[in-house]
Coordinates of N, CA, C and O in Angstrom, one line a residue:
X654 N 3.4 10.6 1.9 CA 3.3 9.7 1.0 C 1.9 9.2 0.7 O 1.6 9.2 -0.7
X655 N 0.9 9.0 1.6 CA -0.5 8.7 1.4 C -1.2 9.6 0.6 O -1.8 9.3 -0.3
X656 N -0.8 11.0 0.9 CA -1.5 11.9 0.1 C -1.3 12.1 -1.4 O -2.0 12.4 -2.2
X657 N -0.1 11.3 -2.0 CA 0.5 11.4 -3.2 C -0.4 10.1 -4.1 O -0.3 10.0 -5.2
X658 N -1.1 9.3 -3.2 CA -1.7 8.3 -3.9 C -3.2 8.4 -4.6 O -3.7 9.5 -4.0
X659 N -3.4 7.9 -5.7 CA -4.8 7.9 -6.3 C -5.8 7.3 -5.1 O -5.5 6.6 -4.1
X660 N -7.1 7.7 -5.2 CA -8.0 7.5 -4.2 C -8.3 6.0 -4.2 O -8.2 5.7 -2.9
X661 N -8.1 5.3 -5.2 CA -8.2 3.8 -4.8 C -7.1 3.2 -4.1 O -7.3 2.5 -3.2
X662 N -6.0 3.6 -4.4 CA -4.8 3.3 -3.9 C -4.7 3.7 -2.2 O -4.4 2.9 -1.3
X663 N -5.3 4.9 -2.0 CA -5.5 5.3 -0.5 C -6.5 4.4 0.1 O -6.2 4.1 1.4
X664 N -7.5 4.0 -0.4 CA -8.4 3.0 0.0 C -7.7 1.7 0.2 O -8.0 1.1 1.3
X665 N -7.0 1.3 -0.6 CA -6.3 0.0 -0.4 C -5.4 0.0 0.6 O -5.3 -0.7 1.8
X666 N -4.7 1.1 0.5 CA -3.4 1.3 1.9 C -4.2 1.3 3.2 O -3.9 0.7 4.1
X667 N -5.3 2.2 3.2 CA -6.0 2.4 4.7 C -6.6 1.1 5.1 O -6.5 0.7 6.4
X668 N -7.0 0.3 4.2 CA -7.6 -1.2 4.7 C -6.3 -2.1 4.9 O -6.7 -2.8 6.1
X669 N -5.3 -2.0 4.4 CA -4.3 -2.7 4.5 C -3.8 -2.6 6.2 O -3.4 -3.3 7.0
X670 N -3.5 -1.1 6.4 CA -3.3 -0.7 7.6 C -4.0 -1.2 8.5 O -3.8 -1.4 9.8
X671 N -5.4 -1.1 8.6 CA -6.5 -1.7 9.4 C -6.4 -3.3 9.5 O -7.2 -3.8 10.4
X672 N -5.7 -4.0 8.8 CA -5.5 -5.4 9.1 C -6.3 -6.3 8.1 O -6.4 -7.5 8.0
X673 N -7.0 -5.5 7.1 CA -7.5 -6.3 6.0 C -6.8 -7.2 5.1 O -5.7 -6.7 4.8
X674 N -7.1 -8.2 4.7 CA -6.4 -9.1 3.9 C -6.6 -8.5 2.6 O -7.5 -7.9 2.2
X675 N -5.8 -9.0 1.7 CA -5.9 -8.7 0.1 C -7.2 -8.9 -0.4 O -7.8 -8.4 -1.2
X676 N -7.6 -10.4 0.1 CA -9.0 -10.8 -0.5 C -10.1 -9.9 0.0 O -11.1 -9.7 -0.6
X677 N -10.0 -9.6 1.2 CA -11.0 -8.6 1.8 C -11.1 -7.4 1.1 O -12.2 -6.7 0.8
X678 N -9.9 -6.7 0.8 CA -9.7 -5.3 0.2 C -10.5 -5.5 -1.1 O -11.1 -4.7 -1.7
X679 N -10.0 -6.6 -1.9 CA -10.4 -6.8 -3.2 C -12.3 -6.7 -3.4 O -12.7 -6.4 -4.1
X680 N -12.5 -7.7 -2.3 CA -14.0 -7.8 -2.1 C -14.9 -6.6 -1.7 O -16.0 -6.3 -2.8
X681 N -14.1 -5.9 -1.0 CA -14.8 -4.7 -0.6 C -14.9 -3.6 -1.7 O -15.7 -2.9 -1.8
X682 N -13.8 -3.6 -2.5 CA -13.6 -2.4 -3.2 C -14.0 -2.8 -4.9 O -13.9 -2.2 -5.7
X683 N -14.6 -4.0 -5.1 CA -15.2 -4.6 -6.1 C -14.2 -5.1 -7.3 O -14.4 -5.2 -8.5
X684 N -13.1 -5.6 -6.9 CA -12.0 -6.3 -7.7 C -12.5 -7.6 -7.8 O -13.0 -8.3 -7.0
X685 N -12.3 -8.3 -8.9 CA -12.8 -9.8 -9.1 C -11.7 -10.7 -8.4 O -12.1 -11.8 -8.2
X686 N -10.5 -10.3 -8.1 CA -9.7 -11.1 -7.4 C -8.8 -10.3 -6.7 O -8.6 -9.1 -6.9
X687 N -7.8 -10.7 -5.7 CA -6.6 -10.0 -5.0 C -5.6 -9.8 -5.8 O -4.9 -8.8 -5.5
X688 N -5.5 -10.0 -7.0 CA -4.2 -9.9 -7.8 C -4.2 -8.5 -8.3 O -3.0 -7.9 -8.2
X689 N -5.3 -7.9 -8.4 CA -5.2 -6.3 -8.8 C -4.7 -5.6 -7.4 O -3.8 -4.7 -7.6
X690 N -5.2 -5.9 -6.2 CA -4.8 -5.5 -4.9 C -3.4 -5.4 -4.7 O -2.7 -4.8 -4.5
X691 N -2.8 -6.8 -5.1 CA -1.5 -7.2 -5.0 C -0.5 -6.3 -5.9 O 0.5 -5.8 -5.6
X692 N -1.0 -6.1 -6.8 CA -0.3 -5.4 -8.0 C -0.1 -4.0 -7.5 O 0.8 -3.4 -7.6
X693 N -1.4 -3.3 -7.1 CA -1.4 -2.0 -6.7 C -0.4 -1.9 -5.4 O 0.5 -0.7 -5.3
X694 N -0.4 -2.7 -4.3 CA 0.4 -2.8 -3.4 C 1.9 -2.7 -3.8 O 2.7 -1.9 -3.2
X695 N 2.3 -3.6 -4.8 CA 3.5 -3.5 -5.1 C 4.0 -2.1 -5.9 O 5.3 -1.9 -5.8
X696 N 3.1 -1.7 -6.7 CA 3.4 -0.4 -7.4 C 3.6 0.8 -6.2 O 4.6 1.5 -6.4
X697 N 2.8 0.5 -5.2 CA 3.0 1.6 -4.1 C 4.4 1.3 -3.4 O 4.8 2.4 -3.0
X698 N 4.8 0.1 -3.2 CA 6.1 -0.2 -2.6 C 7.2 0.4 -3.4 O 8.0 1.1 -3.0
X699 N 6.9 0.2 -4.8 CA 8.1 0.7 -5.7 C 8.0 2.2 -5.8 O 9.1 2.8 -5.4
X700 N 6.9 3.0 -5.5 CA 7.0 4.4 -5.7 C 7.4 5.0 -4.2 O 8.1 5.7 -4.1
X701 N 7.4 3.9 -3.0 CA 7.6 4.4 -1.9 C 9.3 4.4 -1.8 O 9.6 5.1 -1.1
X702 N 9.7 3.4 -2.3 CA 11.1 2.9 -2.3 C 11.9 4.3 -3.2 O 12.9 4.7 -2.5
X703 N 11.3 4.6 -3.9 CA 12.0 5.7 -5.1 C 11.9 6.9 -4.0 O 12.7 7.8 -4.1
X704 N 10.6 7.2 -3.3 CA 10.6 8.3 -2.6 C 11.4 8.5 -1.4 O 12.1 9.5 -1.1
X705 N 11.9 7.3 -0.8 CA 12.9 7.7 0.4 C 14.2 7.1 0.1 O 15.3 7.3 0.6
X706 N 14.4 6.9 -1.4 CA 16.0 6.7 -1.8 C 17.0 7.6 -1.1 O 18.0 7.0 -0.6
X707 N 16.7 8.8 -1.2 CA 17.7 9.7 -0.7 C 17.3 10.4 0.4 O 17.7 11.6 1.0
X708 N 16.5 9.9 1.1 CA 15.9 10.3 2.6 C 16.4 9.5 4.0 O 16.6 8.3 3.6
X709 N 16.6 10.0 4.9 CA 16.9 9.3 6.1 C 15.7 8.2 6.5 O 14.5 8.9 6.4
X710 N 15.8 7.3 7.0 CA 14.4 6.5 7.3 C 14.3 6.8 8.9 O 15.2 6.5 9.5
X711 N 13.1 7.0 9.2 CA 12.5 7.1 10.6 C 11.6 6.1 10.7 O 11.1 5.1 9.9
X712 N 11.2 6.1 12.0 CA 10.0 5.0 12.3 C 8.8 5.0 11.5 O 8.1 4.1 11.2
X713 N 8.5 6.2 10.9 CA 7.4 6.4 10.1 C 7.6 5.7 8.7 O 6.7 5.0 8.2
X714 N 8.6 5.7 8.3 CA 8.9 5.2 6.9 C 9.2 3.7 7.2 O 8.5 3.2 6.5
X715 N 9.7 3.4 8.2 CA 9.7 1.7 8.4 C 8.3 1.2 8.7 O 7.8 0.1 8.2
X716 N 7.3 2.1 9.1 CA 5.9 1.6 9.4 C 5.1 1.4 8.0 O 4.5 0.4 7.9
X717 N 5.1 2.5 7.4 CA 4.8 2.6 6.1 C 5.3 1.3 4.9 O 4.3 0.6 4.6
X718 N 6.5 1.3 5.1 CA 7.1 -0.1 4.3 C 6.4 -1.4 4.8 O 6.2 -2.2 3.9
X719 N 6.5 -1.5 6.1 CA 5.9 -2.7 6.7 C 4.5 -2.9 6.3 O 4.0 -4.1 5.9
X720 N 3.6 -1.9 6.2 CA 2.3 -1.9 5.6 C 2.2 -2.5 4.4 O 1.5 -3.4 3.9
X721 N 3.1 -1.9 3.1 CA 2.9 -2.2 2.1 C 3.5 -3.6 1.6 O 3.4 -4.1 0.9
X722 N 4.4 -4.0 2.5 CA 5.2 -5.2 2.2 C 4.7 -6.7 2.7 O 5.1 -7.5 2.5
X723 N 3.6 -6.4 3.9 CA 3.3 -7.6 4.4 C 2.6 -8.3 3.4 O 1.8 -8.0 2.5
X724 N 2.9 -9.7 3.3 CA 2.5 -10.6 2.3 C 1.2 -11.2 2.5 O 1.0 -12.1 1.8
X725 N 0.6 -10.9 3.9 CA -0.9 -11.5 3.8 C -1.8 -11.4 2.8 O -1.9 -10.2 2.3
X726 N -2.5 -12.6 2.4 CA -3.3 -12.2 1.4 C -4.8 -12.4 2.0 O -5.7 -12.6 2.5

């Protein structure tokens, strides 16, 4: 899944994975607020849900889903 993301989304995902807040990600990547990061994460979640719709869920899928859906700002 990660390989299918645009470069900016990969950066957002990797920082979210490392525990950065949405505010920290926004600041580091030059966004004016965390709303753009929040929207991108929501879009990634939607794409991820579509990708796994017809696949069996394993621990990796659950892990990626948890990263995308954690609501910490």
